Coordinates of C-alpha atoms and ligand atoms in Angstrom, one line a residue:
M97 CA -3.0 -26.1 -78.5
D98 CA -5.1 -27.2 -75.5
M99 CA -4.5 -27.4 -71.8
L100 CA -3.4 -30.6 -70.2
I101 CA -5.2 -31.5 -67.0
G102 CA -5.1 -34.8 -65.3
G103 CA -3.6 -36.3 -68.5
K104 CA -6.5 -35.1 -70.7
Y105 CA -6.7 -32.2 -73.1
V106 CA -9.1 -29.6 -71.9
T107 CA -10.4 -26.8 -74.2
S108 CA -12.5 -23.7 -73.9
E109 CA -14.7 -21.7 -76.3
D110 CA -12.8 -18.6 -75.2
R111 CA -9.5 -18.6 -77.0
Q112 CA -6.5 -16.3 -77.3
D113 CA -4.3 -15.9 -80.3
V114 CA -0.6 -16.5 -79.9
K115 CA 1.1 -14.1 -82.3
N116 CA 4.6 -14.0 -83.8
P117 CA 5.8 -10.5 -82.9
F118 CA 8.0 -10.4 -86.0
N119 CA 5.2 -10.5 -88.6
G120 CA 1.9 -10.6 -86.7
E121 CA 1.2 -14.2 -87.9
V122 CA -1.2 -16.1 -85.6
I123 CA 0.9 -19.2 -84.7
D124 CA -1.8 -20.9 -82.7
T125 CA -4.6 -20.3 -80.3
V126 CA -4.9 -21.4 -76.6
P127 CA -7.8 -21.6 -74.3
I128 CA -8.6 -18.7 -71.9
A129 CA -9.3 -20.7 -68.8
H130 CA -11.7 -19.6 -66.1
L131 CA -11.8 -20.4 -62.5
Q132 CA -13.6 -23.8 -62.8
T133 CA -10.8 -25.0 -65.1
A134 CA -8.1 -23.8 -62.6
Q135 CA -10.0 -25.8 -59.9
L136 CA -10.0 -28.9 -62.2
A137 CA -6.2 -28.6 -62.4
I138 CA -5.9 -28.2 -58.6
D139 CA -8.0 -31.3 -58.2
A140 CA -6.0 -33.3 -60.7
A141 CA -2.7 -32.2 -59.1
N142 CA -3.9 -33.2 -55.7
D143 CA -5.2 -36.5 -56.9
A144 CA -1.8 -37.3 -58.5
K145 CA 0.3 -36.7 -55.4
E146 CA 0.3 -40.3 -54.2
S147 CA 1.3 -41.6 -57.7
L148 CA 4.5 -39.6 -57.3
T149 CA 5.3 -40.1 -53.6
E150 CA 5.0 -43.9 -54.1
M151 CA 7.6 -43.8 -56.8
S152 CA 11.2 -44.4 -55.8
A153 CA 13.7 -41.7 -56.2
F154 CA 15.5 -44.0 -58.7
K155 CA 12.5 -44.1 -60.9
V156 CA 11.7 -40.4 -60.7
S157 CA 15.3 -39.7 -61.7
N158 CA 15.2 -42.2 -64.6
K159 CA 12.0 -40.7 -65.9
L160 CA 13.4 -37.2 -65.8
Y161 CA 16.4 -38.5 -67.8
N162 CA 14.0 -40.0 -70.3
V163 CA 12.4 -36.5 -70.7
V164 CA 16.0 -35.1 -71.3
E165 CA 16.4 -37.5 -74.2
K166 CA 13.0 -36.5 -75.6
L167 CA 13.7 -32.8 -75.4
K168 CA 17.1 -33.4 -77.1
E169 CA 15.3 -35.2 -79.9
H170 CA 12.9 -32.3 -80.5
K171 CA 15.4 -29.5 -79.8
E172 CA 15.1 -27.9 -83.3
E173 CA 11.4 -28.0 -83.3
F174 CA 11.2 -26.4 -79.9
A175 CA 13.7 -23.7 -80.8
E176 CA 11.8 -22.7 -83.9
L177 CA 8.5 -22.4 -82.0
L178 CA 10.2 -20.4 -79.3
T179 CA 11.6 -18.0 -81.8
R180 CA 8.2 -17.6 -83.5
E181 CA 6.3 -16.9 -80.2
V182 CA 8.9 -14.7 -78.6
G183 CA 10.8 -13.1 -81.5
K184 CA 14.3 -13.9 -80.2
P185 CA 17.0 -14.9 -82.7
I186 CA 17.1 -18.6 -83.5
N187 CA 20.6 -19.0 -82.2
E188 CA 19.5 -17.6 -78.8
S189 CA 16.5 -20.0 -78.8
L190 CA 18.9 -22.9 -79.5
V191 CA 21.0 -21.8 -76.4
E192 CA 17.8 -21.7 -74.4
L193 CA 17.1 -25.2 -75.5
D194 CA 20.6 -26.3 -74.5
R195 CA 20.1 -24.7 -71.1
S196 CA 16.7 -26.3 -70.7
I197 CA 18.2 -29.7 -71.3
E198 CA 20.9 -29.0 -68.8
T199 CA 18.4 -27.8 -66.2
L200 CA 16.4 -30.9 -66.6
K201 CA 19.5 -33.1 -66.3
L202 CA 20.5 -31.3 -63.1
A203 CA 17.0 -32.1 -61.7
A204 CA 17.4 -35.8 -62.7
E205 CA 20.6 -35.9 -60.8
E206 CA 19.2 -34.0 -57.8
A207 CA 16.3 -36.5 -57.5
K208 CA 18.8 -38.9 -56.0
R209 CA 20.1 -36.4 -53.4
I210 CA 17.1 -35.5 -51.4
Y211 CA 18.9 -36.0 -48.1
G212 CA 18.0 -35.3 -44.5
E213 CA 20.6 -35.3 -41.6
S214 CA 21.1 -36.9 -38.3
V215 CA 20.7 -34.5 -35.3
P216 CA 22.5 -35.1 -32.0
L217 CA 19.7 -34.3 -29.6
D218 CA 22.0 -35.3 -26.8
A219 CA 23.9 -32.1 -27.4
G220 CA 20.9 -30.2 -25.9
L221 CA 19.7 -29.8 -22.4
N222 CA 17.8 -32.9 -21.3
G223 CA 18.6 -34.6 -24.6
K224 CA 20.7 -37.4 -23.3
G225 CA 19.6 -40.7 -24.7
F226 CA 17.7 -39.2 -27.6
F227 CA 18.6 -39.4 -31.3
A228 CA 16.9 -37.8 -34.3
F229 CA 17.0 -37.6 -38.0
T230 CA 15.3 -35.3 -40.5
Q231 CA 13.6 -36.1 -43.8
R232 CA 12.9 -33.7 -46.6
L233 CA 9.3 -34.2 -47.8
P234 CA 7.4 -32.8 -50.8
L235 CA 5.2 -29.8 -50.1
G236 CA 2.4 -31.3 -52.3
V237 CA 1.1 -29.1 -55.2
V238 CA 3.4 -26.4 -56.6
A239 CA 2.0 -23.7 -58.9
A240 CA 4.6 -22.5 -61.4
I241 CA 3.9 -19.0 -62.8
T242 CA 6.4 -17.8 -65.4
P243 CA 7.2 -14.8 -67.7
F244 CA 7.6 -14.5 -71.5
N245 CA 11.3 -13.8 -71.9
Y246 CA 12.8 -17.3 -71.3
P247 CA 9.5 -19.2 -71.1
L248 CA 10.9 -22.7 -71.5
N249 CA 14.0 -22.7 -69.3
L250 CA 12.5 -20.6 -66.6
T251 CA 9.4 -22.9 -66.4
I252 CA 11.7 -26.0 -66.3
H253 CA 13.5 -24.3 -63.4
K254 CA 10.3 -24.8 -61.5
I255 CA 8.7 -28.0 -62.9
A256 CA 11.9 -30.1 -62.8
P257 CA 13.0 -29.5 -59.2
A258 CA 9.3 -29.8 -58.1
I259 CA 9.0 -33.2 -59.6
S260 CA 12.5 -34.3 -58.6
C261 CA 11.4 -34.0 -54.9
K262 CA 8.0 -35.5 -55.7
N263 CA 5.6 -32.5 -55.9
T264 CA 2.9 -32.3 -58.5
V265 CA 2.7 -29.2 -60.6
I266 CA 0.3 -26.8 -62.1
V267 CA 1.9 -24.6 -64.7
K268 CA 0.5 -21.2 -65.7
P269 CA 2.5 -20.3 -68.8
P270 CA 3.2 -16.8 -69.9
T271 CA 0.2 -15.3 -71.6
E272 CA 2.1 -14.0 -74.6
A273 CA 4.2 -17.1 -75.2
P274 CA 2.6 -20.3 -73.8
L275 CA 3.3 -22.8 -76.6
T276 CA 6.8 -24.2 -75.9
V277 CA 5.9 -24.6 -72.3
M278 CA 2.7 -26.5 -73.2
M279 CA 4.6 -28.7 -75.7
F280 CA 7.2 -29.5 -73.0
C281 CA 4.4 -30.5 -70.5
E282 CA 3.1 -32.9 -73.1
L283 CA 6.6 -34.6 -73.1
L284 CA 6.6 -34.8 -69.3
N285 CA 3.1 -36.3 -69.3
E286 CA 4.1 -39.1 -71.6
E287 CA 6.6 -40.2 -68.9
F288 CA 4.8 -39.4 -65.6
P289 CA 1.4 -40.4 -64.3
D290 CA -1.6 -38.3 -65.3
G291 CA -2.0 -35.1 -63.2
V292 CA 1.7 -34.9 -62.1
V293 CA 2.0 -31.9 -64.5
N294 CA -1.0 -29.8 -65.6
T295 CA -1.3 -26.6 -67.6
V296 CA -3.7 -23.8 -67.2
T297 CA -3.6 -21.0 -69.8
G298 CA -5.3 -17.7 -69.6
Y299 CA -4.9 -14.4 -67.7
G300 CA -2.6 -14.1 -64.6
S301 CA -5.1 -11.8 -62.9
E302 CA -7.8 -14.5 -63.1
V303 CA -6.4 -18.0 -63.1
G304 CA -3.0 -17.0 -61.7
D305 CA -4.7 -15.2 -58.8
Y306 CA -6.9 -18.2 -58.2
L307 CA -3.9 -20.5 -57.9
V308 CA -2.2 -18.1 -55.6
T309 CA -5.1 -17.9 -53.2
S310 CA -6.2 -21.5 -53.3
P311 CA -5.7 -23.4 -50.0
E312 CA -5.2 -26.6 -52.0
V313 CA -2.0 -25.3 -53.6
N314 CA 1.0 -25.6 -51.3
K315 CA 3.7 -23.5 -52.9
I316 CA 3.9 -20.6 -55.4
S317 CA 7.0 -20.5 -57.5
F318 CA 6.8 -17.2 -59.4
T319 CA 9.1 -15.5 -61.9
G320 CA 8.0 -12.1 -63.3
S321 CA 7.7 -8.5 -62.5
V322 CA 8.0 -6.8 -59.1
T323 CA 4.4 -5.5 -59.4
T324 CA 2.9 -9.0 -59.8
G325 CA 5.4 -10.4 -57.3
L326 CA 4.3 -8.0 -54.6
M327 CA 0.7 -8.7 -55.3
I328 CA 1.3 -12.5 -55.0
S329 CA 3.3 -12.1 -51.7
Q330 CA 0.3 -10.2 -50.2
K331 CA -2.2 -12.8 -51.2
A332 CA -0.4 -16.1 -50.7
G333 CA -1.1 -16.4 -47.0
M334 CA 0.8 -19.2 -45.3
K335 CA 2.0 -20.8 -48.5
K336 CA 5.7 -21.1 -49.2
V337 CA 6.5 -18.5 -51.9
T338 CA 9.6 -18.1 -54.1
L339 CA 9.7 -14.8 -56.1
E340 CA 12.2 -14.3 -58.8
L341 CA 11.5 -10.7 -59.9
G342 CA 12.9 -7.9 -62.0
G343 CA 16.3 -6.4 -62.0
N344 CA 18.0 -3.1 -62.7
D345 CA 21.5 -4.6 -62.8
P346 CA 24.5 -2.3 -62.7
M347 CA 27.7 -2.8 -64.6
I348 CA 30.5 -0.8 -62.8
V349 CA 33.5 0.0 -65.0
L350 CA 36.4 1.5 -63.1
K351 CA 39.3 3.4 -64.7
D352 CA 41.7 0.4 -64.4
A353 CA 39.3 -2.0 -66.2
D354 CA 40.0 -3.9 -69.4
I355 CA 37.8 -1.7 -71.6
D356 CA 37.4 -4.2 -74.5
K357 CA 36.2 -6.9 -72.1
A358 CA 33.7 -4.5 -70.5
V359 CA 32.4 -3.4 -74.0
K360 CA 31.9 -7.1 -74.9
G361 CA 30.1 -7.5 -71.7
V362 CA 27.6 -4.8 -72.6
I363 CA 27.0 -6.2 -76.1
N364 CA 25.9 -9.5 -74.5
G365 CA 24.4 -8.0 -71.4
A366 CA 22.3 -5.1 -72.7
F367 CA 21.3 -6.5 -76.1
L368 CA 20.7 -10.2 -75.5
N369 CA 17.1 -11.2 -76.2
A370 CA 16.6 -7.5 -77.2
G371 CA 17.3 -6.5 -73.7
Q372 CA 14.4 -8.4 -72.2
V373 CA 16.5 -10.2 -69.5
C374 CA 15.9 -9.8 -65.8
M375 CA 19.7 -9.9 -65.2
G376 CA 20.5 -7.7 -68.2
V377 CA 22.9 -4.8 -68.0
K378 CA 20.5 -1.9 -67.3
R379 CA 23.0 0.7 -66.0
I380 CA 26.6 1.2 -67.0
I381 CA 28.3 3.1 -64.2
I382 CA 31.6 4.2 -65.5
E383 CA 34.5 6.4 -64.4
E384 CA 34.7 9.7 -66.3
E385 CA 38.4 9.2 -67.2
I386 CA 37.7 6.2 -69.5
A387 CA 34.0 7.0 -70.5
D388 CA 34.7 8.5 -73.9
E389 CA 37.0 5.7 -75.1
F390 CA 34.5 3.1 -73.7
A391 CA 31.5 4.8 -75.4
Q392 CA 33.3 5.0 -78.8
K393 CA 34.2 1.4 -78.7
L394 CA 30.7 0.4 -77.6
V395 CA 29.2 2.2 -80.5
G396 CA 31.6 0.4 -82.9
E397 CA 30.5 -3.0 -81.5
T398 CA 26.8 -2.1 -81.4
E399 CA 27.0 -1.2 -85.2
K400 CA 27.8 -4.8 -85.9
L401 CA 24.5 -6.2 -84.5
V402 CA 22.2 -7.5 -87.2
M403 CA 18.5 -6.7 -86.7
G404 CA 16.2 -8.9 -88.8
N405 CA 14.0 -12.0 -89.2
P406 CA 14.6 -13.9 -85.9
L407 CA 14.5 -17.2 -87.8
D408 CA 17.5 -16.1 -89.9
S409 CA 20.7 -17.5 -88.3
K410 CA 22.5 -14.3 -89.1
T411 CA 20.2 -12.2 -87.0
T412 CA 21.6 -11.1 -83.6
L413 CA 18.8 -8.7 -82.6
G414 CA 15.2 -9.8 -82.7
T415 CA 12.0 -8.1 -81.8
L416 CA 10.6 -7.3 -78.4
I417 CA 7.6 -9.4 -77.3
S418 CA 5.1 -6.9 -78.9
E419 CA 4.9 -3.6 -80.6
N420 CA 3.4 -2.2 -77.4
A421 CA 6.5 -3.3 -75.4
A422 CA 8.7 -1.6 -78.0
R423 CA 6.6 1.6 -77.8
Q424 CA 7.2 1.7 -74.0
V425 CA 10.9 1.5 -74.5
E426 CA 10.8 4.2 -77.2
E427 CA 8.9 6.5 -74.8
T428 CA 11.3 6.0 -71.9
V429 CA 14.3 6.7 -74.1
N430 CA 12.7 9.8 -75.6
N431 CA 11.9 11.1 -72.1
A432 CA 15.6 10.7 -71.1
V433 CA 16.7 12.6 -74.2
E434 CA 14.3 15.4 -73.3
D435 CA 15.9 15.5 -69.9
G436 CA 19.4 15.9 -71.4
A437 CA 20.7 12.4 -72.3
E438 CA 22.4 11.9 -75.6
I439 CA 21.8 9.0 -78.0
L440 CA 25.1 7.8 -79.5
I441 CA 23.5 5.1 -81.7
G442 CA 20.1 3.6 -82.2
G443 CA 17.0 5.2 -80.7
A444 CA 14.4 4.2 -83.4
R445 CA 11.5 1.8 -83.4
E446 CA 10.0 -0.2 -86.2
G447 CA 6.9 -2.3 -85.3
A448 CA 8.1 -4.6 -82.5
F449 CA 11.8 -3.9 -83.2
Y450 CA 13.7 -1.4 -81.2
Q451 CA 17.3 -0.6 -82.4
A452 CA 20.2 -1.4 -80.1
T453 CA 20.7 1.9 -78.4
V454 CA 23.6 3.4 -76.5
I455 CA 22.6 6.5 -74.6
D456 CA 25.2 8.7 -72.8
K457 CA 25.0 11.4 -70.2
V458 CA 22.3 9.6 -68.3
T459 CA 21.7 10.7 -64.7
P460 CA 20.7 8.4 -61.9
C461 CA 17.3 10.0 -61.4
M462 CA 16.0 9.5 -65.0
D463 CA 13.1 7.1 -65.3
L464 CA 15.2 5.1 -67.9
V465 CA 17.5 3.9 -65.0
V466 CA 15.2 4.3 -62.0
N467 CA 12.8 1.7 -63.3
E468 CA 13.6 -1.6 -65.1
T469 CA 13.7 -0.7 -68.9
F470 CA 13.0 -4.0 -70.7
G471 CA 14.6 -3.3 -74.1
P472 CA 17.9 -3.1 -75.9
V473 CA 19.2 0.0 -74.3
A474 CA 22.7 0.6 -72.8
P475 CA 22.5 3.8 -70.6
I476 CA 25.9 5.3 -69.6
I477 CA 26.1 7.1 -66.2
R478 CA 29.4 8.8 -65.6
I479 CA 30.9 8.9 -62.1
D480 CA 34.2 9.9 -60.5
S481 CA 35.2 7.3 -57.9
V482 CA 34.6 3.7 -56.8
E483 CA 32.7 5.0 -53.8
E484 CA 30.3 7.0 -56.1
A485 CA 29.9 4.0 -58.4
I486 CA 28.8 1.8 -55.5
E487 CA 26.4 4.5 -54.2
V488 CA 24.8 4.9 -57.6
A489 CA 24.7 1.1 -58.1
N490 CA 22.8 0.7 -54.7
D491 CA 20.4 3.6 -55.2
T492 CA 17.6 1.3 -56.5
E493 CA 14.8 -0.8 -55.2
Y494 CA 16.3 -3.8 -57.1
G495 CA 19.2 -6.1 -56.3
L496 CA 19.4 -9.0 -58.7
Q497 CA 22.9 -9.3 -60.0
A498 CA 25.8 -7.0 -60.7
G499 CA 29.0 -6.9 -62.8
V500 CA 32.2 -5.1 -61.8
F501 CA 35.1 -4.5 -64.3
T502 CA 38.4 -3.6 -62.7
E503 CA 42.0 -5.0 -62.6
S504 CA 42.4 -3.9 -59.0
Y505 CA 41.9 -6.7 -56.4
S506 CA 41.0 -4.3 -53.7
N507 CA 38.4 -2.4 -55.8
A508 CA 37.0 -5.8 -56.9
M509 CA 36.6 -6.9 -53.3
K510 CA 35.2 -3.6 -52.1
C511 CA 32.5 -3.8 -54.8
A512 CA 31.8 -7.4 -54.0
R513 CA 31.3 -6.6 -50.4
E514 CA 29.3 -3.4 -50.8
V515 CA 27.1 -3.8 -53.9
E516 CA 23.7 -5.0 -52.7
A517 CA 22.8 -7.8 -55.1
G518 CA 22.2 -11.5 -54.9
T519 CA 25.3 -12.1 -57.2
V520 CA 28.3 -9.9 -57.9
F521 CA 30.5 -11.0 -60.8
I522 CA 34.0 -9.6 -61.2
N523 CA 35.1 -8.9 -64.8
K524 CA 31.8 -10.4 -66.1
Q525 CA 28.5 -8.7 -66.7
S526 CA 25.5 -9.5 -64.6
T527 CA 23.9 -11.3 -67.6
F528 CA 25.5 -14.6 -66.7
R529 CA 24.0 -17.7 -65.0
T530 CA 24.8 -21.3 -64.8
D531 CA 21.7 -23.4 -64.0
N532 CA 23.2 -25.0 -60.9
M533 CA 24.1 -21.8 -59.1
P534 CA 22.0 -20.2 -56.4
F535 CA 20.1 -17.5 -58.3
G536 CA 17.9 -14.9 -56.8
G537 CA 18.0 -11.2 -55.8
F538 CA 18.0 -9.0 -52.8
K539 CA 15.6 -6.2 -52.0
N540 CA 12.6 -6.0 -54.4
S541 CA 14.3 -8.4 -56.9
G542 CA 12.9 -11.3 -55.0
V543 CA 12.6 -13.9 -52.2
G544 CA 14.3 -17.3 -52.2
K545 CA 16.7 -18.9 -54.6
E546 CA 16.5 -21.1 -57.7
G547 CA 19.2 -23.3 -59.3
I548 CA 18.1 -26.9 -59.0
K549 CA 19.5 -27.8 -55.6
Y550 CA 18.3 -24.5 -54.1
A551 CA 14.9 -24.8 -55.7
V552 CA 14.5 -28.2 -54.1
E553 CA 15.3 -26.8 -50.7
E554 CA 12.4 -24.3 -51.3
M555 CA 10.1 -27.0 -52.5
T556 CA 10.5 -29.4 -49.6
K557 CA 9.6 -29.3 -45.9
T558 CA 11.8 -30.8 -43.1
K559 CA 10.3 -33.3 -40.7
L560 CA 12.3 -34.4 -37.6
I561 CA 11.9 -37.9 -36.3
G562 CA 13.1 -38.3 -32.7
L563 CA 13.9 -41.6 -31.0
N564 CA 14.0 -42.2 -27.3
L565 CA 16.8 -44.7 -26.8
R566 CA 16.8 -44.7 -23.0
Ligands
NAD634 P1 4.5 -10.4 -65.4 O1 4.7 -10.2 -63.9 O2 3.6 -9.5 -66.1 O3 3.9 -11.9 -65.7 C1 4.6 -13.0 -65.2 C2 3.5 -14.1 -65.1 O4 2.6 -13.8 -64.0 C3 2.7 -14.4 -66.3 O5 2.5 -15.8 -66.5 C4 1.4 -13.7 -66.0 O6 0.3 -14.2 -66.7 C5 1.3 -14.0 -64.5 N1 0.4 -13.0 -63.7 C6 0.0 -11.8 -64.0 N2 -0.8 -11.3 -63.0 C7 -0.9 -12.2 -62.1 C8 -1.6 -12.3 -60.8 N3 -2.3 -11.3 -60.4 N4 -1.5 -13.4 -60.1 C9 -0.7 -14.5 -60.5 N5 -0.1 -14.5 -61.7 C10 -0.1 -13.4 -62.5 O7 6.0 -10.4 -66.0 P2 6.4 -10.5 -67.6 O8 6.1 -9.2 -68.2 O9 5.9 -11.7 -68.2 O10 8.0 -10.7 -67.4 C11 8.9 -9.7 -67.3 C12 9.4 -9.5 -65.9 O11 9.9 -10.7 -65.4 C13 10.5 -8.5 -65.8 O12 10.3 -7.7 -64.7 C14 11.7 -9.4 -65.6 O13 12.8 -8.8 -65.0 C15 11.1 -10.5 -64.8 N6 12.0 -11.7 -64.8 C16 12.6 -12.1 -63.7 C17 13.5 -13.2 -63.7 C18 14.2 -13.7 -62.5 O14 14.6 -14.9 -62.5 N7 14.4 -12.9 -61.5 C19 13.6 -13.9 -64.9 C20 12.9 -13.5 -66.0 C21 12.1 -12.4 -66.0

């Protein structure tokens, strides 16, 4: 597949293989763009700005709805490609497609709601006889830089709100899994003027960095790791930046919890997408009194997962993004075992697969739970009180989402107040998101919010127009 810049396909002699992590098959190749190509995309996006700002909100909305229909038409084709490039089970890819369609629809709706407000200047000193109103204006060119784990929906979370408030976009898709994103941009380009959406493939450290530092790019919307996010925040200068970064989400399970519900929460939360989820359950912090029963039930449910060919609809656990990624998880788990943790089930790697693993007797200072482990691992940390649970939950640089399982109203509210995270769910694991909710973490998990309405706020600037009526 080639890049799309200013409505034209742009290629390069330098190319990169996109491989299926399940069997190593080369699915396709994409260009490795260099700086001149990134500049071409910046020029095309700047040249296209007027074509979009001149369009009525009505028309922008209708065009986004047209893309919704096109994506629905090609849903199966997209889902299959997604599974092949990422290794996630086909049923999970179909869910990502449903969510992508929903995200796009929300943006089509939001395109008609870019409101300002009236401002009573006469409420201020010397303001008598003045009136003002605000308008929300596009920022100009938005660079969307996205990770491999939910490549399509996370990229649509940037492109769709950007266009709904009339920004043009340059997309830097994930290096490991660029294909569904590129195919989606082709659908958008059929509907919108050339240059409204552009793709630049290649390495983040080269073209990504160029977009971040270019004065002709007005906004960086980034989803990815804390390391890259910190680098971007240091280099972006005066641009607006949204950073949706990693998580180390706790699941607090108190002794009065519905254990079966909590176990179900871990199966979804720790093993979905082979554990490669920013808001995945990365630490189970559980009261000692119920820990044995919980662990036994969790092992029983984990046994039911089916690891296999991700294109087989019976598969519930696919591969990680690469063998290298699986090796890293293996090493982290092995280190925890050397330090005294105990594997209850799983713990083995085969190529890019890593078994769903439940690991008990984990202590809060083990690397496995200090850093974000991006794999299908459910570490159990035993504690003795709600206070200790909150202390352990907060003892991290991250603060994306959190889940608390308890039947006690006061414990639920205590955790909701005191756990430092962008979202706290009660009786639901952290691994839950609807595409309209304000999503974004505290601490090193990020800056700013996504969820269409909130992304639009971050992708517009407010202008005040004041009238002297005296
Ligand atoms: P990553 O940071 O390695 O890469 C993300 C993107 O940034 C890729 O497109 C990459 O090419 C690009 N990039 C790399 N270096 C760059 C640079 N110097 N300048 C600009 N761009 C650069 O992340 P990943 O490994 O693809 O994704 C996994 C991480 O993403 C995990 O930490 C996960 O928790 C996080 N994530 C967060 C969210 C969220 O919404 N908070 C969602 C999904 C994933």
